[in-house]
Amino acid sequence: MVGIVIVSHSKQLALGVQELAAQMVQGNVPLAVAAGIDDAENPLGTDPMQVYEAIASVFSNDGVLVLMDLGSALMSAEMAIEFLPETQRKQVYLCEAPLVEGAIAAVVAAAAGKNIQQVMAEARNALVAKATQLEIDDRGVQLYAPTVTNLEYPTQEIRVTVSNRLGLHARPAALFVATASRFQSQIKVKNLTRNTEFVRGDSINQVAILGVRQGHELAISATGADADEALAALQALFATNFGEDDTALPPVATQHQVTPAIPGELSGIAASPGVAIAPVVHYQSPTITVPQYHVNDPQAEWQRLQTAIHTAQQEIQALFSHASIQIGDAEAAIFDAHLLFLEDPVLLEAVHERILDHHLNAEAAWQAVVDEVANSYRTLEDSYLQERVDDVVDVGQRVLRLLLGNVPSELHLAEPAILVATDLTPSDTAALDPTKVLGICTTHGSATSHSAIIARTLGIPAVLGVDTEVLLLEDGTLMALDGESGKAWVEPEPDILDLLEAKREAWQTATQEAQAAAHQPAITRDGKQVKVFTNIGSISDVQVAVANGAEGVGLLRTEFLYLGRTNAPTEEEQYTVYQAIAQVLDARPLIIRTLDAGGDKPLPYIVKVPEANPFLGWRGIRFCLDHPDLFKTQLRAILRASAAHNNIKVMLPMIATVTEVRAAKAILSEAQAELRQAGIAFDEAIAVGIMIEVPAAVAMADQLATEVDFFSIGTNDLSQYVMAGDRTNPRVASLADALHPAVLRMVQQTVQAAHTAGIWVGLCGELAADSLATPILLGLGLDELSVNPQSIPIIKQAIAQISLDEAVAIAASALQQDSATQVRNLVQQL
């Protein structure tokens, strides 16, 4: 985040400006003051060292904006910059904007996540609103200056052809925008096939409405110091199909025909296979009425919208976390596009203009711009891209609901049912419980909508696009639907019901046989048993996991209890959840990872100083040790839950040193002592383990093993730390491959240290769910694999198909390869 420094001759004036500016953003922007001099008789003046210290206190790679009043303030600021390291000087900008108005405008822009150029433009234009109100000619100054480009750098351009089977749909478009936004250069893109104009590469909506399909040729331009790197990174995305496979999609119906072949039969679109027979229940999202009125304080109104957008981002992040467990990372990436929609600079600038220039209330301004974006999608010729309107409306409604203070609609079904609705948003669908929602029947939608994709992944049969007469049915009316044929029957005749029940029973039998096999222990051909646990993030997740054959929970991510709220969960709240999950597991092990905040999971109610690299910063156990009360509250809840379920274990995240383990165990001992004194029961022999996800922990594994009862290797983080490659950065993400021999050797070293010390070791990263890696992991000696619920049957099957001797030989060969590609080739040739 951009930092702001206020330089003034008067300390009182500067502190007043600081207070006013801080109130505009609730103190969420780094803001420092350098004002006055240490002279009681003549306090007015400026001190270059004060300015230097102020800049240093708020410095980040995002830049620092310095606002000054007059005279020597400018000279002091210029001199202060000379004291900075040369690498930092170019990131500090002296701005001629008015001190009071400029500071307010700058902090609001910084809080909105604007870059240094945009923040500076906001500060410079801070007098526009006042000039307009006083009817003074503002000489046409634009509220948002265009992206600044350095004329020293010529524009460079590449041309690429799109190979993705669905073109730049939501996920690849989101990845394109996220990549373009990481560079300082100005990125533009145009669709040569459709002969469009160039649009901004950092706008998710402008990129999406280019209508890019498979085979289209694009021109991508970059202007700036890092243009070469930017174009190379973007070109790499296209060369790798954005990480998607290029197999053809199965043919799906794109239009429906309402042709009642027999009474009570409706035809629609086959969107998700399977048979459902159940009473219907209607679902309708609450209608939102958008008020429109004039506001006297547009800055406060803009901040109100920013608060709603920030809360919406937290909700979507929580939904993404849940969806990753429920439907997998690939399909959950749909919600990445939702997050980018909320960060779209073009959209935000348009809303900002309506609020600031026209004094329009936030709800009306937001809805007007969202409607414009939705209409731009509707006018596209491409039917697949037209369907992205659902995502735009979904995100738009979420922010509106927050602005209006409406409680989100939740579906609570007492009994299993078929859901009947006009349409379902992706957010609606991702939140459905497959054990209660047996089928979906809507009057709108298509097989390629994001809602349909999620329904298929959840295994919920769905028929979409049926006649609107279905909305007239009373709740409780019996319905049958066949998601494979795209037909639905209202109060089906006995012969139809018999056929559908036979088809459903055949499908259920096949599913039950697969599940029955998954409920057997995972044993290699030569008799070695490997435990297959699951990674979960909610109570509903554990129910799915147990049904799929999980032998325990190897990783309970507790962050879902802390995210999407304004305060930390109480001990009682946590105890209730842990106990409920333990009850579902019965006697199976439950490993609860303590709070892993920071990095990509900041907590809104904990003030956090912006970090240049959060993944190498204040996160995991470091965060918890700095908040012992928060940490102890969680430990007390876990201990209390262990009283009735003595197979609960505690796992500490992001451990790098023995000192951290001992400090955490000391707080655990305090919690245990408090409970004993209060006469509250808990498991006195509760096991404590640690995540091995930092290279330092691997190097010190022999010492760490003497402090704990088990290890669990987190290959997601370990691979990026070992390879020094950010897995979220497309330019280097390929380095962070857990199958690289360097990572595999780290796994081997950890297992050897654990077994030498007499403790067991598991693996809970995504690598555990890759059946291609299963032989290698067995050969390296892992005792337990923890995977997402959907992968349990596949991994158990992979274990049963190999002998331990074969696995050891494969692992030994893999360790001798020189790249992840060679390791994959080795296993694929088996």
Short mmCIF file of N, CA, C and O in Angstrom, two decimals, residues 391-438:
data_model
loop_
_atom_site.label_atom_id
_atom_site.label_comp_id
_atom_site.label_asym_id
_atom_site.label_seq_id
_atom_site.Cartn_x
_atom_site.Cartn_y
_atom_site.Cartn_z
N ASP A 391 -22.03 -13.84 -13.31
CA ASP A 391 -20.98 -13.52 -12.35
C ASP A 391 -20.99 -12.04 -11.99
O ASP A 391 -20.80 -11.67 -10.83
N VAL A 392 -21.21 -11.19 -13.00
CA VAL A 392 -21.27 -9.75 -12.76
C VAL A 392 -22.41 -9.43 -11.80
O VAL A 392 -22.25 -8.68 -10.82
N VAL A 393 -23.59 -10.00 -12.07
CA VAL A 393 -24.76 -9.75 -11.22
C VAL A 393 -24.53 -10.29 -9.82
O VAL A 393 -24.88 -9.66 -8.82
N ASP A 394 -23.90 -11.47 -9.73
CA ASP A 394 -23.63 -12.09 -8.43
C ASP A 394 -22.80 -11.17 -7.56
O ASP A 394 -23.13 -10.88 -6.40
N VAL A 395 -21.68 -10.67 -8.11
CA VAL A 395 -20.80 -9.78 -7.34
C VAL A 395 -21.51 -8.46 -7.04
O VAL A 395 -21.42 -7.93 -5.93
N GLY A 396 -22.19 -7.93 -8.04
CA GLY A 396 -22.89 -6.66 -7.85
C GLY A 396 -23.92 -6.73 -6.73
O GLY A 396 -24.02 -5.82 -5.89
N GLN A 397 -24.70 -7.82 -6.70
CA GLN A 397 -25.73 -7.99 -5.67
C GLN A 397 -25.10 -8.14 -4.28
O GLN A 397 -25.65 -7.67 -3.28
N ARG A 398 -23.95 -8.79 -4.22
CA ARG A 398 -23.28 -8.97 -2.93
C ARG A 398 -22.93 -7.61 -2.32
O ARG A 398 -23.16 -7.37 -1.12
N VAL A 399 -22.35 -6.71 -3.12
CA VAL A 399 -21.97 -5.39 -2.61
C VAL A 399 -23.21 -4.58 -2.25
O VAL A 399 -23.25 -3.90 -1.22
N LEU A 400 -24.25 -4.65 -3.08
CA LEU A 400 -25.49 -3.92 -2.79
C LEU A 400 -26.09 -4.37 -1.46
O LEU A 400 -26.54 -3.56 -0.65
N ARG A 401 -26.10 -5.69 -1.26
CA ARG A 401 -26.64 -6.23 -0.01
C ARG A 401 -25.89 -5.66 1.20
O ARG A 401 -26.50 -5.29 2.21
N LEU A 402 -24.59 -5.56 1.08
CA LEU A 402 -23.78 -5.03 2.19
C LEU A 402 -24.03 -3.54 2.40
O LEU A 402 -24.09 -3.06 3.53
N LEU A 403 -24.18 -2.81 1.30
CA LEU A 403 -24.46 -1.37 1.42
C LEU A 403 -25.80 -1.12 2.10
O LEU A 403 -25.94 -0.17 2.89
N LEU A 404 -26.77 -1.96 1.80
CA LEU A 404 -28.12 -1.76 2.33
C LEU A 404 -28.32 -2.44 3.68
O LEU A 404 -29.37 -2.31 4.30
N GLY A 405 -27.30 -3.19 4.11
CA GLY A 405 -27.42 -3.88 5.40
C GLY A 405 -28.34 -5.07 5.38
O GLY A 405 -28.85 -5.49 6.43
N ASN A 406 -28.58 -5.63 4.19
CA ASN A 406 -29.47 -6.79 4.09
C ASN A 406 -28.74 -8.06 4.53
O ASN A 406 -27.56 -8.26 4.22
N VAL A 407 -29.44 -8.93 5.21
CA VAL A 407 -28.87 -10.21 5.62
C VAL A 407 -28.89 -11.15 4.42
O VAL A 407 -29.89 -11.23 3.71
N PRO A 408 -27.78 -11.85 4.14
CA PRO A 408 -27.78 -12.76 2.99
C PRO A 408 -28.80 -13.87 3.16
O PRO A 408 -29.03 -14.38 4.26
N SER A 409 -29.45 -14.24 2.04
CA SER A 409 -30.44 -15.30 2.08
C SER A 409 -29.74 -16.65 2.18
O SER A 409 -28.78 -16.91 1.47
N GLU A 410 -30.20 -17.48 3.10
CA GLU A 410 -29.62 -18.79 3.27
C GLU A 410 -30.71 -19.84 3.10
O GLU A 410 -31.86 -19.65 3.52
N LEU A 411 -30.34 -20.96 2.50
CA LEU A 411 -31.29 -22.03 2.25
C LEU A 411 -31.17 -23.07 3.35
O LEU A 411 -30.11 -23.66 3.56
N HIS A 412 -32.24 -23.27 4.07
CA HIS A 412 -32.26 -24.29 5.12
C HIS A 412 -33.34 -25.30 4.78
O HIS A 412 -34.54 -25.01 4.82
N LEU A 413 -32.94 -26.51 4.45
CA LEU A 413 -33.88 -27.58 4.09
C LEU A 413 -33.99 -28.57 5.23
O LEU A 413 -32.98 -29.14 5.68
N ALA A 414 -35.21 -28.79 5.68
CA ALA A 414 -35.42 -29.77 6.74
C ALA A 414 -35.26 -31.18 6.20
O ALA A 414 -34.76 -32.08 6.88
N GLU A 415 -35.69 -31.38 4.96
CA GLU A 415 -35.62 -32.69 4.32
C GLU A 415 -35.00 -32.54 2.93
O GLU A 415 -35.07 -31.46 2.33
N PRO A 416 -34.43 -33.61 2.38
CA PRO A 416 -33.87 -33.54 1.02
C PRO A 416 -34.94 -33.13 0.01
O PRO A 416 -36.11 -33.52 0.12
N ALA A 417 -34.54 -32.33 -0.99
CA ALA A 417 -35.51 -31.80 -1.95
C ALA A 417 -34.82 -31.47 -3.26
O ALA A 417 -33.59 -31.46 -3.37
N ILE A 418 -35.64 -31.21 -4.27
CA ILE A 418 -35.17 -30.67 -5.55
C ILE A 418 -35.42 -29.17 -5.52
O ILE A 418 -36.53 -28.72 -5.23
N LEU A 419 -34.38 -28.41 -5.79
CA LEU A 419 -34.47 -26.96 -5.74
C LEU A 419 -35.02 -26.43 -7.06
O LEU A 419 -34.48 -26.73 -8.13
N VAL A 420 -36.09 -25.65 -7.00
CA VAL A 420 -36.68 -25.02 -8.18
C VAL A 420 -36.49 -23.51 -8.06
O VAL A 420 -36.80 -22.92 -7.03
N ALA A 421 -35.94 -22.90 -9.11
CA ALA A 421 -35.65 -21.47 -9.06
C ALA A 421 -35.63 -20.89 -10.46
O ALA A 421 -35.56 -21.63 -11.45
N THR A 422 -35.68 -19.58 -10.53
CA THR A 422 -35.49 -18.92 -11.83
C THR A 422 -34.06 -19.12 -12.28
O THR A 422 -33.79 -19.48 -13.42
N ASP A 423 -33.14 -18.90 -11.37
CA ASP A 423 -31.72 -19.09 -11.67
C ASP A 423 -30.96 -19.16 -10.35
O ASP A 423 -31.48 -18.78 -9.29
N LEU A 424 -29.75 -19.65 -10.39
CA LEU A 424 -28.88 -19.68 -9.22
C LEU A 424 -27.57 -19.00 -9.58
O LEU A 424 -27.02 -19.25 -10.66
N THR A 425 -27.06 -18.18 -8.69
CA THR A 425 -25.76 -17.56 -8.92
C THR A 425 -24.67 -18.58 -8.58
O THR A 425 -24.93 -19.55 -7.87
N PRO A 426 -23.46 -18.35 -9.05
CA PRO A 426 -22.36 -19.24 -8.64
C PRO A 426 -22.20 -19.31 -7.12
O PRO A 426 -21.92 -20.37 -6.57
N SER A 427 -22.38 -18.18 -6.45
CA SER A 427 -22.26 -18.17 -4.99
C SER A 427 -23.35 -19.02 -4.35
O SER A 427 -23.10 -19.76 -3.40
N ASP A 428 -24.58 -18.92 -4.87
CA ASP A 428 -25.68 -19.75 -4.37
C ASP A 428 -25.33 -21.22 -4.51
O ASP A 428 -25.49 -22.01 -3.57
N THR A 429 -24.87 -21.60 -5.70
CA THR A 429 -24.63 -23.01 -6.00
C THR A 429 -23.49 -23.58 -5.17
O THR A 429 -23.57 -24.70 -4.68
N ALA A 430 -22.43 -22.81 -5.02
CA ALA A 430 -21.27 -23.30 -4.27
C ALA A 430 -21.61 -23.54 -2.81
O ALA A 430 -20.95 -24.34 -2.14
N ALA A 431 -22.64 -22.87 -2.30
CA ALA A 431 -23.02 -23.01 -0.89
C ALA A 431 -24.00 -24.15 -0.66
O ALA A 431 -24.38 -24.42 0.49
N LEU A 432 -24.44 -24.85 -1.71
CA LEU A 432 -25.44 -25.90 -1.55
C LEU A 432 -24.85 -27.13 -0.86
O LEU A 432 -23.69 -27.47 -1.05
N ASP A 433 -25.68 -27.80 -0.11
CA ASP A 433 -25.31 -29.05 0.56
C ASP A 433 -25.85 -30.22 -0.27
O ASP A 433 -27.06 -30.41 -0.33
N PRO A 434 -24.98 -30.99 -0.92
CA PRO A 434 -25.45 -32.09 -1.79
C PRO A 434 -26.26 -33.16 -1.07
O PRO A 434 -26.98 -33.92 -1.70
N THR A 435 -26.13 -33.23 0.26
CA THR A 435 -26.92 -34.22 0.99
C THR A 435 -28.36 -33.76 1.17
O THR A 435 -29.24 -34.58 1.48
N LYS A 436 -28.62 -32.47 1.02
CA LYS A 436 -29.98 -31.94 1.16
C LYS A 436 -30.58 -31.52 -0.18
O LYS A 436 -31.77 -31.66 -0.41
N VAL A 437 -29.76 -30.96 -1.06
CA VAL A 437 -30.23 -30.57 -2.40
C VAL A 437 -29.93 -31.72 -3.35
O VAL A 437 -28.79 -31.91 -3.78
N LEU A 438 -30.96 -32.50 -3.66
CA LEU A 438 -30.77 -33.71 -4.48
C LEU A 438 -30.78 -33.39 -5.97
O LEU A 438 -30.28 -34.18 -6.78
#
